[in-house]
Coordinates of C-alpha atoms in Angstrom, one line a residue:
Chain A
X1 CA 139.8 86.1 37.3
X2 CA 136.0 86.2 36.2
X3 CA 133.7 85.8 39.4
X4 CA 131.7 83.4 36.9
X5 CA 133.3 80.3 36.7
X6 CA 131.7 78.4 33.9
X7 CA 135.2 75.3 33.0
X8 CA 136.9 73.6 35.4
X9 CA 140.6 71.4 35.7
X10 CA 140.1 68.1 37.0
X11 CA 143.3 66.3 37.3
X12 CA 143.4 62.5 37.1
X13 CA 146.9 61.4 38.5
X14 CA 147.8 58.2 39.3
X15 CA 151.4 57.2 40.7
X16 CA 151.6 53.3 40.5
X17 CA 154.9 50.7 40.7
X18 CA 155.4 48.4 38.2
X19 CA 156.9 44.9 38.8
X20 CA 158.1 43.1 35.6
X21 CA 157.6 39.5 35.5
X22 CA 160.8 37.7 34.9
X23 CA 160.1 37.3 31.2
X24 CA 159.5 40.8 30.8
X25 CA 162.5 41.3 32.7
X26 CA 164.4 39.0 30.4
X27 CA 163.1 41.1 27.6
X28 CA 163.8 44.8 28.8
X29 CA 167.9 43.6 29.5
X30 CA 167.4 41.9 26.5
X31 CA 166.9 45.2 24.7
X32 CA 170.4 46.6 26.5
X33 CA 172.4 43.5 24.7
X34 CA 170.6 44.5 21.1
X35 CA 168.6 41.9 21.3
X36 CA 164.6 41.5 20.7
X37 CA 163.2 38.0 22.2
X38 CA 159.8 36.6 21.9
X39 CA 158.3 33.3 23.1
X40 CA 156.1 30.7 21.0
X41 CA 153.0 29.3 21.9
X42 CA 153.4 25.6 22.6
X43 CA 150.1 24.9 20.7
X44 CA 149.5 28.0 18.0
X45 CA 153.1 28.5 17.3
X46 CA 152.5 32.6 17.4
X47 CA 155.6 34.5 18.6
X48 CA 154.7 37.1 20.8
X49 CA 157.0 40.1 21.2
X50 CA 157.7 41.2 24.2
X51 CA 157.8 37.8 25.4
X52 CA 154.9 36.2 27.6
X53 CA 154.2 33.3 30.0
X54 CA 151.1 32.5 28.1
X55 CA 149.1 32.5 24.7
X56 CA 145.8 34.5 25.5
X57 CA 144.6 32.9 22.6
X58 CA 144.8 29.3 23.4
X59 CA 145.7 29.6 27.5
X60 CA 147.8 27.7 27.2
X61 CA 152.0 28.5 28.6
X62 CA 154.1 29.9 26.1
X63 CA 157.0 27.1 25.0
X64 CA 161.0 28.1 24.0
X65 CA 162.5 31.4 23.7
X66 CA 162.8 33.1 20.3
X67 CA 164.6 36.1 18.9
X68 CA 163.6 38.2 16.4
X69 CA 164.6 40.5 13.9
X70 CA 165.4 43.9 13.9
X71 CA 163.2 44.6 10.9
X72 CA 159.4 44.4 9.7
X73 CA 157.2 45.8 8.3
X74 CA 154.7 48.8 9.1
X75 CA 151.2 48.1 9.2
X76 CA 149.6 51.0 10.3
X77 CA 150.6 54.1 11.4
X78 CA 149.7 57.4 12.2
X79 CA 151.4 60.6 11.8
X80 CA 150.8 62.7 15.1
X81 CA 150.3 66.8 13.9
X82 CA 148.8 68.6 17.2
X83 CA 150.9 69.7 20.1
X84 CA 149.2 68.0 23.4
X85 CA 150.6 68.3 27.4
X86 CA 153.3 66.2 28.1
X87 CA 154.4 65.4 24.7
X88 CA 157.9 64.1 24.6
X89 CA 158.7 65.0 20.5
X90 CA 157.5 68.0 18.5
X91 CA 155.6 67.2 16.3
X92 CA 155.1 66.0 13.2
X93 CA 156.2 62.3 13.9
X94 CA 154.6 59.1 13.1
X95 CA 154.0 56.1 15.2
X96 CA 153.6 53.1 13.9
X97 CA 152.5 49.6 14.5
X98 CA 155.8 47.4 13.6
X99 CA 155.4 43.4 13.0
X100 CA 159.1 42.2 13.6
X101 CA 160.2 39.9 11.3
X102 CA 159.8 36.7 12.7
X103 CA 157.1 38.3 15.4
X104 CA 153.3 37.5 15.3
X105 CA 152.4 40.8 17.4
X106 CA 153.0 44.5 16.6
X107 CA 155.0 46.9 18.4
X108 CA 154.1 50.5 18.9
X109 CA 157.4 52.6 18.2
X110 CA 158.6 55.8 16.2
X111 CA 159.0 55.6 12.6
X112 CA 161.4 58.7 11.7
X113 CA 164.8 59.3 9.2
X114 CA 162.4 59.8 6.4
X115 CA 159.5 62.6 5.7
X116 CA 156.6 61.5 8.1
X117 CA 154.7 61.8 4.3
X118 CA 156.9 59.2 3.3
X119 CA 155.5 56.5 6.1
X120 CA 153.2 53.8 4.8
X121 CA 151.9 50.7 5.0
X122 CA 153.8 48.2 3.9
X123 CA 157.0 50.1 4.6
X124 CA 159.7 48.0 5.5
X125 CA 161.8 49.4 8.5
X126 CA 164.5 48.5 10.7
X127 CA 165.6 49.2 14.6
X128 CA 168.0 51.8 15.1
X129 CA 169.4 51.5 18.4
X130 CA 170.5 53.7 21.4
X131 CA 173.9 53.9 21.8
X132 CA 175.5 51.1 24.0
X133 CA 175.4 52.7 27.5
X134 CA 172.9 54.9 26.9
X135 CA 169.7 51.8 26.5
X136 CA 166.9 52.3 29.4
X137 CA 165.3 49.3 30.2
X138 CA 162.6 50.1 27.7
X139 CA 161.7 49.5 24.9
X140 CA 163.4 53.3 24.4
X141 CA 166.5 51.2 23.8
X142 CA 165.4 51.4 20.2
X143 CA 165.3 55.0 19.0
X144 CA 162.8 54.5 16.3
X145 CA 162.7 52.7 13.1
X146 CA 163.5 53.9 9.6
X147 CA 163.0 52.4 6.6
X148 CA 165.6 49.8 5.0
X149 CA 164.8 51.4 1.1
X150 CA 163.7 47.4 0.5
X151 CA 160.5 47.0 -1.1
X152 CA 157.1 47.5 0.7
X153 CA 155.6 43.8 1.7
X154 CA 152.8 42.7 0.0
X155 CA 149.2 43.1 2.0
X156 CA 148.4 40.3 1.8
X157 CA 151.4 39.6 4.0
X158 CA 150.1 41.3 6.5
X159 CA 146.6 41.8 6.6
X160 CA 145.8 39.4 9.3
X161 CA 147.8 41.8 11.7
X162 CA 145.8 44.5 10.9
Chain B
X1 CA 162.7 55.1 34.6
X2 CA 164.1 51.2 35.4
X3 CA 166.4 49.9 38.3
X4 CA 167.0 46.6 38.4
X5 CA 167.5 44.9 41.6
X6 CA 168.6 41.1 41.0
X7 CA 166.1 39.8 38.9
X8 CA 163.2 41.9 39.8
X9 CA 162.6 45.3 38.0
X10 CA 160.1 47.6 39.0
X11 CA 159.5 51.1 37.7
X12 CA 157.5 54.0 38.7
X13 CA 154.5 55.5 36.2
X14 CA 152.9 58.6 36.6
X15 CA 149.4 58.3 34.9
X16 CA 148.2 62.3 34.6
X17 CA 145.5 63.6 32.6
X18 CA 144.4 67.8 33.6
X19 CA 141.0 67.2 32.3
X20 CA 139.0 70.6 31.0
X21 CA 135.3 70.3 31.7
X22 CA 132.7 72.9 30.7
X23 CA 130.1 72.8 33.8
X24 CA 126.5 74.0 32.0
X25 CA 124.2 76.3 33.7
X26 CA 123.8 74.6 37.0
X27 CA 127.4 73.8 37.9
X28 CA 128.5 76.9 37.1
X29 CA 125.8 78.5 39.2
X30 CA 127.8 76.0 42.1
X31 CA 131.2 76.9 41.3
X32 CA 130.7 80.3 40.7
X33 CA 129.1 80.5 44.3
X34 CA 131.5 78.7 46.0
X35 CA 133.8 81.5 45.1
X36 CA 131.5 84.1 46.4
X37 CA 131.3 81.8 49.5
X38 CA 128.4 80.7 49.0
X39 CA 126.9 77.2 48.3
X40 CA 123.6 76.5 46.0
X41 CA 121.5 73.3 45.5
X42 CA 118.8 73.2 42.7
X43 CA 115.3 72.8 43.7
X44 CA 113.4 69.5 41.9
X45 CA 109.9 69.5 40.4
X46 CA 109.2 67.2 43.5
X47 CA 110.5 70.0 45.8
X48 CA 113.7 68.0 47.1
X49 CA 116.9 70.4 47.5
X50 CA 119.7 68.8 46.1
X51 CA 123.6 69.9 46.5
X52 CA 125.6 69.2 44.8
X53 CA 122.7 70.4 42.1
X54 CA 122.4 67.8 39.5
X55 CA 120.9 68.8 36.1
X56 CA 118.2 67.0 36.0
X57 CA 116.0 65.2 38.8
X58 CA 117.5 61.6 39.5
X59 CA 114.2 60.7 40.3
X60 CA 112.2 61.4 37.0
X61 CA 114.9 63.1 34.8
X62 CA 113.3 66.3 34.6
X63 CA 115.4 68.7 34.1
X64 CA 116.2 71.4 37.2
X65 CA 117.2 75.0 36.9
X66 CA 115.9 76.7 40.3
X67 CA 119.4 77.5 42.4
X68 CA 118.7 77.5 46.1
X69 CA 121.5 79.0 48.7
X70 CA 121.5 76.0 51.5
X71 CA 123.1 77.1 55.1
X72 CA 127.0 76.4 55.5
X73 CA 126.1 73.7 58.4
X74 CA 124.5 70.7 58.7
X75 CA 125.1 67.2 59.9
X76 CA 127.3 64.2 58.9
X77 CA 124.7 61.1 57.3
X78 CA 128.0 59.0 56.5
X79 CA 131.6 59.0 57.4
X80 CA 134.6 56.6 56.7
X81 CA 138.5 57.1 58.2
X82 CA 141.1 58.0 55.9
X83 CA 144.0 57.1 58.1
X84 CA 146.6 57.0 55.1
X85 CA 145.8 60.2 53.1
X86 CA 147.4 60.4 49.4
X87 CA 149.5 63.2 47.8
X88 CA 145.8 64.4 46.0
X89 CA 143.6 64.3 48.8
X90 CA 141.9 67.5 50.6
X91 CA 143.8 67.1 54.1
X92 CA 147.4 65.6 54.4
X93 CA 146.6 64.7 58.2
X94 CA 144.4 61.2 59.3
X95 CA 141.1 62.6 58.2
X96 CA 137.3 61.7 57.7
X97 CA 135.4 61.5 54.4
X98 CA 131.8 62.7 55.0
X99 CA 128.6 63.0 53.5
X100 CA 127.2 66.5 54.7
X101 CA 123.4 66.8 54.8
X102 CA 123.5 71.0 54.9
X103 CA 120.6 73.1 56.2
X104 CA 117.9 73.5 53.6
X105 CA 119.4 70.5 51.6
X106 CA 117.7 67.0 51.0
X107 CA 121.0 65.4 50.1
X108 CA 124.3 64.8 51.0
X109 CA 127.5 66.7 50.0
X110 CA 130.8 64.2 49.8
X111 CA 133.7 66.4 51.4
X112 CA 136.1 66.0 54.5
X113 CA 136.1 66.1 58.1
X114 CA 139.5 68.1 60.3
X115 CA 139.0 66.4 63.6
X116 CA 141.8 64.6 65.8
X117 CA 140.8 61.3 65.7
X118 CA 137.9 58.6 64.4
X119 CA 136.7 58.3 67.8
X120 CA 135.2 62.3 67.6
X121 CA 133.6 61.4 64.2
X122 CA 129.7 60.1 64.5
X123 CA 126.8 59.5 62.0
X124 CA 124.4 62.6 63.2
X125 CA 127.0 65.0 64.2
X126 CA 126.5 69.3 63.6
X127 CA 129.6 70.2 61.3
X128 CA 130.0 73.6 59.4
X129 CA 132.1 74.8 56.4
X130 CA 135.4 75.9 57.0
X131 CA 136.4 78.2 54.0
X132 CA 140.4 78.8 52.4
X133 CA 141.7 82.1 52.1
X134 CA 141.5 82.8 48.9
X135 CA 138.4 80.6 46.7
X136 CA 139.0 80.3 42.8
X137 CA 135.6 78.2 42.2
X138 CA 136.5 74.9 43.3
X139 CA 135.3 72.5 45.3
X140 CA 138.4 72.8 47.4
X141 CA 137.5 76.4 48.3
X142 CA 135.9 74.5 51.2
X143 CA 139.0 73.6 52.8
X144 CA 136.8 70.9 55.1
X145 CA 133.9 70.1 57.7
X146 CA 134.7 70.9 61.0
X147 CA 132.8 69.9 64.2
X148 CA 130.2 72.8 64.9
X149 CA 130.8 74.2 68.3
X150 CA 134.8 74.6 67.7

């Protein structure tokens, strides 16, 4: 090693415990039964997926339980191309922002079983699942997405997500 | 990685970045001495000795170049008891976090205390670097403060 020591490593680690809140809770088991559930705002009507207590929008507690579909659409995505530390998939692969059908919030998943050049806006996808047995309680349960081959939604369907 | 217990799930996260940083001139003037053993402060335009050396006078933002050595003792301006110390910090025993004012310097130098107990720690006190075996450049190559005298 050089006796000049011009770069250093500074590691920034932090161990923490997460509690879910019961809804959450209610959401991750959800996800081992094959099932994706939201909850409505009492006042705005949005869905929000992973379900929540409240609408940070109007503060106001979130009403009924929803589920929602297995499908949406992509609305943005990116396709990841440079090896990091800790990364999980070799690259490339894209992530994606999915609005569910029947959602009012994106997810952030995997969008793969096409070409990552093939992933677009507008794409319309679909949850493929974790075998039953094999479903964390994460939102791992769902593999990734790939497309459903229907045709891409309109922008103007979407835009306000965006 | 999830385990349910009743209703309540909890999970553990690990949150862990290894940050690269380049140091510049002066810090690397620092590290590279604290391999050597050695430890330097940068002299101000106002003639204040400051370690660890900054890059540029707090005071008036000019910028500082002139590396001083400073002495490997000094005294303890500031002290709090660590009585729980984490996986990352510099001592896994009940410890003190000090600020060392070392001879020659005009500031204080954040770094830990080996002694038994909180009741041998005081504001004024003579401490003196204790080194590791073997220093890469780090901070860490000063293993801790301990009380002068011992």
């Amino acid at each position: 090693m050089s006796d000049t020591i011009s770069q250093i490593t500074t590691p920034v680690r932090l161990d923490y415990l997460h509690t879910a809140n019961p809804l959450l809770a209610r959401f991750l088991m959800g996800l081992q039964e094959e099932r994706i559930l939201g909850r409505v705002c009492s006042q705005c009507e949005k869905v929000y997926v992973p379900a929540r207590a409240t609408c940070p929008a109007c503060c106001v507690p979130t009403g009924g339980d929803i589920e929602v579909q297995h499908t949406g659409v992509v609305t943005t995505f990116c396709v990841v191309n440079i090896p990091f530390e800790g990364q999980l998939i070799e690259p490339p692969y894209a992530c994606a922002h999915v609005l569910l059908d029947g959602a009012d919030v994106q997810i952030f998943h995997l969008v793969s079983g096409c070409d990552v050049g093939e992933v677009r806006m507008g794409m319309r996808v679909r949850a493929v699942w974790a075998p039953e047995g094999e479903r964390p309680l994460s939102l791992e349960s769902i593999r990734h997405f790939a497309p459903t081959g229907e045709p891409d939604a309109l922008f103007e369907n979407y835009r306000e997500y965006l | 990685v999830a385990a349910a217990s009743g209703e309540v799930l909890t999970a553990e996260f690990v949150l862990e970045y290894a940050y690269k940083r380049s140091l510049g001139s002066v810090l690397t003037h620092f590290f590279s001495g604290l391999k050597a053993r050695r430890i330097f402060g940068v002299r101000t335009p106002s003639n204040q000795v400051l370690v660890p050396p900054p890059e540029a006078d707090p005071r008036t933002g000019v910028t500082c170049s002139e590396m001083v050595e400073v002495g490997q003792s000094g005294f303890v301006t500031g002290w709090s008891w660590e009585r729980e110390p984490r996986q990352n910090h510099p001592l896994q025993e009940p410890f003190a976090w000090v600020l060392v004012k070392l001879d020659g310097a005009d500031s204080a130098l954040l770094h830990c205390l080996e002694v038994p107990g909180p009741d041998q720690v005081e504001t004024g006190m003579r401490v003196r670097v204790q080194w590791v075996d073997t220093p890469v450049g780090s901070i860490r190559d000063i293993r801790c403060f301990v009380a002068e005298g011992r």
